[in-house]
Structures are given as structure tokens and as C-alpha cells.
Tab-separated table of C-alpha atoms in Angstrom:
chain	number	residue	atom	x	y	z
A	1	GLU	CA	-0.221	5.216	-21.087
A	2	THR	CA	-2.507	4.119	-18.262
A	3	ALA	CA	-1.017	4.517	-14.832
A	4	VAL	CA	-0.903	6.593	-11.644
A	5	PHE	CA	1.129	9.769	-11.990
A	6	GLN	CA	2.506	11.935	-9.195
A	7	THR	CA	4.214	15.309	-9.195
A	8	PRO	CA	6.677	16.373	-8.000
A	9	ASN	CA	9.053	13.456	-7.517
A	10	TYR	CA	10.977	15.301	-4.812
A	11	HIS	CA	10.388	18.396	-2.748
A	12	VAL	CA	12.643	20.058	-0.187
A	13	THR	CA	11.203	22.838	1.928
A	14	GLN	CA	11.546	24.670	5.200
A	15	VAL	CA	9.501	24.163	8.349
A	16	GLY	CA	6.315	26.200	8.251
A	17	ASN	CA	5.942	26.305	4.470
A	18	GLU	CA	2.939	25.018	2.513
A	19	VAL	CA	3.320	22.254	-0.060
A	20	SER	CA	0.979	20.614	-2.553
A	21	PHE	CA	1.320	17.264	-4.215
A	22	ASN	CA	-0.607	16.188	-7.276
A	23	CYS	CA	-1.895	12.789	-8.278
A	24	LYS	CA	-3.668	11.719	-11.430
A	25	GLN	CA	-4.751	8.278	-12.560
A	26	THR	CA	-5.661	7.267	-16.094
A	27	LEU	CA	-6.857	3.778	-15.199
A	28	GLY	CA	-10.525	4.695	-15.070
A	29	HIS	CA	-10.681	3.857	-11.362
A	30	ASP	CA	-13.205	5.409	-9.016
A	31	THR	CA	-11.250	5.289	-5.754
A	32	MET	CA	-8.006	7.025	-4.899
A	33	TYR	CA	-5.769	6.989	-1.824
A	34	TRP	CA	-2.916	8.823	-0.162
A	35	TYR	CA	-0.416	6.834	1.884
A	36	LYS	CA	2.547	7.981	3.943
A	37	GLN	CA	5.632	5.793	3.940
A	38	ASP	CA	7.724	6.581	6.973
A	39	SER	CA	11.434	6.096	7.626
A	40	LYS	CA	10.783	2.469	8.592
A	41	LYS	CA	9.134	1.929	5.190
A	42	LEU	CA	5.735	1.303	6.800
A	43	LEU	CA	2.823	2.307	4.565
A	44	LYS	CA	0.005	4.075	6.391
A	45	ILE	CA	-3.271	5.138	4.820
A	46	MET	CA	-4.092	8.809	5.208
A	47	PHE	CA	-7.119	9.494	3.023
A	48	SER	CA	-9.344	7.742	0.534
A	49	TYR	CA	-11.818	9.164	-1.943
A	50	ASN	CA	-14.503	7.304	-3.879
A	51	ASN	CA	-15.995	9.263	-6.764
A	52	LYS	CA	-14.792	12.554	-5.237
A	53	GLN	CA	-16.295	11.681	-1.848
A	54	LEU	CA	-14.056	11.333	1.189
A	55	ILE	CA	-14.538	7.827	2.622
A	56	VAL	CA	-11.439	7.348	4.748
A	57	ASN	CA	-9.883	10.035	6.888
A	58	GLU	CA	-7.351	8.591	9.258
A	59	THR	CA	-6.103	10.410	12.301
A	60	VAL	CA	-3.695	12.777	10.625
A	61	PRO	CA	-2.793	16.321	11.674
A	62	ARG	CA	-5.232	18.968	10.477
A	63	ARG	CA	-2.508	20.609	8.411
A	64	PHE	CA	-3.030	17.790	5.895
A	65	SER	CA	-5.949	18.279	3.508
A	66	PRO	CA	-6.864	16.236	0.437
A	67	GLN	CA	-8.492	17.837	-2.579
A	68	SER	CA	-10.375	16.017	-5.325
A	69	SER	CA	-11.704	17.774	-8.409
A	70	ASP	CA	-12.868	14.589	-10.103
A	71	LYS	CA	-12.422	10.851	-9.639
A	72	ALA	CA	-9.173	10.875	-11.637
A	73	HIS	CA	-7.421	13.466	-9.474
A	74	LEU	CA	-6.553	13.535	-5.787
A	75	ASN	CA	-4.155	16.162	-4.532
A	76	LEU	CA	-2.668	16.575	-1.072
A	77	ARG	CA	-1.935	19.891	0.565
A	78	ILE	CA	0.132	20.306	3.716
A	79	LYS	CA	-0.087	23.653	5.445
A	80	SER	CA	2.848	24.623	7.648
A	81	VAL	CA	4.983	21.506	7.284
A	82	GLU	CA	6.780	19.994	10.271
A	83	PRO	CA	10.028	17.955	10.336
A	84	GLU	CA	8.053	14.760	11.029
A	85	ASP	CA	6.267	15.235	7.709
A	86	SER	CA	9.449	14.174	5.928
A	87	ALA	CA	8.473	10.947	4.186
A	88	VAL	CA	7.495	9.447	0.853
A	89	TYR	CA	3.870	10.126	-0.021
A	90	LEU	CA	2.303	7.501	-2.260
A	91	CYS	CA	-0.878	7.932	-4.237
A	92	ALA	CA	-2.848	4.887	-5.336
A	93	SER	CA	-6.089	4.038	-7.087
A	94	SER	CA	-8.402	1.079	-7.398
A	95	ASP	CA	-11.692	-0.026	-8.896
A	96	TRP	CA	-13.924	-0.218	-5.850
A	97	GLY	CA	-16.480	-2.570	-7.344
A	98	ALA	CA	-14.102	-4.986	-9.065
A	99	ASN	CA	-11.383	-5.448	-6.446
A	100	TYR	CA	-10.673	-2.596	-4.119
A	101	ALA	CA	-7.680	-4.447	-2.689
A	102	GLU	CA	-5.937	-4.317	-6.059
A	103	GLN	CA	-4.392	-0.939	-5.674
A	104	PHE	CA	-2.106	0.645	-8.229
A	105	PHE	CA	0.538	2.953	-6.834
A	106	GLY	CA	2.202	6.009	-8.247
A	107	PRO	CA	5.993	6.511	-8.040
A	108	GLY	CA	5.724	8.598	-4.874
A	109	THR	CA	6.725	12.094	-3.814
A	110	ARG	CA	9.650	12.345	-1.416
A	111	LEU	CA	9.255	15.295	0.946
A	112	THR	CA	12.188	16.588	2.967
A	113	VAL	CA	11.475	19.230	5.595
A	114	LEU	CA	14.549	21.097	6.795
B	1	GLY	CA	-1.056	-1.491	17.761
B	2	GLN	CA	-0.183	-2.779	14.350
B	3	GLN	CA	-3.261	-4.543	12.938
B	4	VAL	CA	-1.308	-6.426	10.288
B	5	LYS	CA	2.025	-7.879	11.276
B	6	GLN	CA	4.853	-9.574	9.458
B	7	SER	CA	6.994	-11.047	12.168
B	8	SER	CA	9.987	-11.834	9.954
B	9	PRO	CA	11.766	-8.742	8.675
B	10	SER	CA	13.933	-10.851	6.397
B	11	LEU	CA	14.140	-14.293	4.790
B	12	THR	CA	16.844	-15.956	2.713
B	13	VAL	CA	16.060	-18.889	0.420
B	14	GLN	CA	18.198	-20.866	-1.980
B	15	GLU	CA	17.395	-20.633	-5.661
B	16	GLY	CA	14.853	-23.302	-6.569
B	17	GLY	CA	13.509	-23.542	-3.040
B	18	ILE	CA	10.133	-22.547	-1.616
B	19	SER	CA	9.802	-19.104	-0.054
B	20	ILE	CA	7.152	-18.858	2.642
B	21	LEU	CA	6.116	-15.405	3.795
B	22	ASN	CA	3.761	-15.013	6.731
B	23	CYS	CA	1.297	-12.407	7.863
B	24	ASP	CA	-0.922	-12.163	10.945
B	25	TYR	CA	-3.886	-9.857	11.390
B	26	GLU	CA	-6.049	-8.780	14.303
B	27	ASN	CA	-9.357	-7.622	12.836
B	28	ASP	CA	-11.635	-10.581	12.117
B	29	MET	CA	-13.792	-8.286	9.971
B	30	PHE	CA	-11.097	-8.199	7.303
B	31	ASP	CA	-12.345	-9.835	4.117
B	32	TYR	CA	-9.651	-8.923	1.584
B	33	PHE	CA	-6.072	-10.107	1.789
B	34	ALA	CA	-3.269	-9.179	-0.560
B	35	TRP	CA	0.434	-9.510	-1.165
B	36	TYR	CA	2.436	-6.718	-2.782
B	37	LYS	CA	6.004	-6.801	-4.071
B	38	LYS	CA	8.319	-3.833	-3.744
B	39	TYR	CA	11.739	-3.292	-5.270
B	40	PRO	CA	14.081	-0.691	-3.698
B	41	ASP	CA	13.072	2.863	-4.634
B	42	ASN	CA	9.994	1.560	-6.447
B	43	SER	CA	6.351	1.558	-5.496
B	44	PRO	CA	4.527	-1.587	-4.399
B	45	THR	CA	2.842	-3.680	-7.076
B	46	LEU	CA	0.087	-6.197	-6.425
B	47	LEU	CA	1.074	-9.850	-6.718
B	48	ILE	CA	-2.040	-11.701	-5.668
B	49	SER	CA	-5.148	-11.133	-3.562
B	50	VAL	CA	-7.912	-13.283	-2.096
B	51	ARG	CA	-11.280	-12.748	-0.528
B	52	SER	CA	-12.245	-14.358	2.743
B	53	ASN	CA	-14.562	-16.891	1.078
B	54	VAL	CA	-11.621	-18.982	-0.153
B	55	ASP	CA	-8.809	-20.668	1.765
B	56	LYS	CA	-6.326	-20.857	-1.064
B	57	ARG	CA	-5.549	-19.265	-4.368
B	58	GLU	CA	-2.880	-20.233	-6.861
B	59	ASP	CA	-1.368	-18.179	-9.650
B	60	GLY	CA	1.639	-19.730	-11.335
B	61	ARG	CA	4.429	-20.050	-8.774
B	62	LEU	CA	2.431	-18.095	-6.198
B	63	THR	CA	-0.042	-19.546	-3.709
B	64	VAL	CA	-1.860	-17.681	-0.964
B	65	PHE	CA	-3.149	-19.664	1.999
B	66	LEU	CA	-5.751	-18.083	4.267
B	67	ASN	CA	-6.392	-19.351	7.786
B	68	LYS	CA	-9.304	-17.276	9.070
B	69	SER	CA	-9.593	-18.975	12.445
B	70	GLY	CA	-5.917	-18.319	13.073
B	71	LYS	CA	-6.067	-14.816	11.555
B	72	HIS	CA	-3.115	-15.697	9.410
B	73	PHE	CA	-2.291	-15.760	5.719
B	74	SER	CA	0.834	-16.695	3.868
B	75	LEU	CA	2.438	-16.468	0.459
B	76	HIS	CA	4.303	-19.440	-0.946
B	77	ILE	CA	6.643	-18.931	-3.882
B	78	THR	CA	7.788	-22.165	-5.463
B	79	ALA	CA	10.955	-22.516	-7.545
B	80	SER	CA	12.267	-19.261	-6.087
B	81	GLN	CA	14.479	-17.253	-8.423
B	82	PRO	CA	16.988	-14.444	-7.841
B	83	GLU	CA	14.544	-11.998	-9.452
B	84	ASP	CA	12.095	-12.774	-6.644
B	85	THR	CA	14.453	-10.869	-4.336
B	86	ALA	CA	12.414	-7.914	-3.074
B	87	VAL	CA	10.375	-6.680	-0.128
B	88	TYR	CA	7.001	-8.377	0.205
B	89	LEU	CA	4.170	-6.483	1.880
B	90	CYS	CA	1.031	-8.147	3.103
B	91	ALA	CA	-2.159	-6.128	3.358
B	92	ALA	CA	-5.678	-6.684	4.639
B	93	GLY	CA	-8.906	-4.758	4.684
B	94	ASN	CA	-12.670	-4.797	4.879
B	95	GLN	CA	-14.488	-3.607	1.789
B	96	GLY	CA	-17.781	-3.314	3.568
B	97	GLY	CA	-16.300	-1.173	6.307
B	98	SER	CA	-14.061	1.234	4.453
B	99	ALA	CA	-11.771	1.434	1.504
B	100	LYS	CA	-8.555	1.233	3.420
B	101	LEU	CA	-5.921	-1.454	3.313
B	102	ILE	CA	-3.700	-1.990	6.318
B	103	PHE	CA	-0.175	-2.926	5.345
B	104	GLY	CA	2.387	-4.981	7.237
B	105	GLU	CA	5.946	-3.781	7.733
B	106	GLY	CA	7.289	-5.995	4.992
B	107	THR	CA	9.619	-8.994	4.712
B	108	LYS	CA	12.818	-8.679	2.737
B	109	LEU	CA	13.216	-11.859	0.678
B	110	THR	CA	16.642	-12.704	-0.692
B	111	VAL	CA	16.953	-15.600	-3.112
B	112	SER	CA	20.558	-16.693	-3.332
B	113	SER	CA	21.940	-18.485	-6.375
């Protein structure tokens, strides 16, 4: 099956803890993204990697750090989570050369910070 | 401010009618424009996208109109059906500048039978 996979689906944690989210795509794409979907359902880009190289790094708190081992994987680590980090985190991928705007999304990881 | 805006949070259309969804953008460097469809508790899926070198693109019941001078693009859905009921997100970006797409807040379309 070719798609974008994310784990975990849900995660509940306490303020100050560290969390890691995983994303893998089997579509053969060379560009991957992390988005944050807030309580108002607005999607905001956080990071983008093209062939393991960081190409977009929006103004996000320094406790957020992306990690890419190869072009099929892009993980997201959050050190010392805050209540405002509660959101759905969506991973996506695209083929930069063909149509970068055609982005394929994973199912999302819902983070709840207590 | 929000670079891509959908001014209508919701729209209701009768079955068989034309649904018109609108999107305005601020950055005249944007050269990619897309519409995504999102069901509740699901991720967005791409419906149709256009580059800035065309003013219109059709795909079945879907048509995207691009008005670059007005910094506006729209999605027309003809013969609207109840299964078209969903949230529609517009998005725009500049491939030459960076890889990021800027999404609008979404318009909830309800097609009533």
C-alpha cells in the first residue's frame, strides 16, 4: 500500500514531557512536510524537507525539531511540551518536480497536553 | 495576517445546483493554487490544482478559475451532490520560493437534498 503513515494516532502527555511523532511515506516522493492543525482547524506549515534537506522552517518554538533519516521519513520531536502544543499534527509528502502543490496527507497525530 | 483567506466559513447549496467557493490571497508571487477536500476527522485530499500560467482548469464537475490581477481563485462544483458535503480548503504557494503551501481557514459546504 502506497500512502503516508503516521504514528501514533493519539498521544496524551503532561506539560514538560518530550514526545516524538513518526511519519513515513511510501509514495516515492522527495519532499515531506509537518503541519499543525489548531483548534480552529487552520493548517499551518511548520517544516519541510526535500531529499533530507530542511527547506522550510517556519517560526515555531525551538522545542520543536524535525528529524529526517532519508527522504521517506520525517519525524517530529517536541521537547518539554506546553499546553498550546495540543493540536493535530499532520505529515504530508509531495513530488517536488512534478507538482509540489499536490500534497498527500497522513491521518494525523492528535496531541493532548494536560 | 492570513495570506490566504476564505471569507465564507460556510455555504449551503441545493442538490443539483452550482457550488462556488472563493479564496483570496495576498502574495502576488504565488504560482500554485489548489483546492483540498476534508471530511470530518479525516485528512485533506487534493481535488484540483492549477499553475499561474492558466486562468481556468476543468476536471469533471470541478472548475478552478484564477484571477491573478484580483488575487482571487474559486472552485465551481456543478451538479452538486450530498456527497460533496465537506470542508473545502484553498491553498497557494510559490514553488520557486519555498516548498510551503499556505492554507485558508476552510469553507464548510453543505449540499441539501
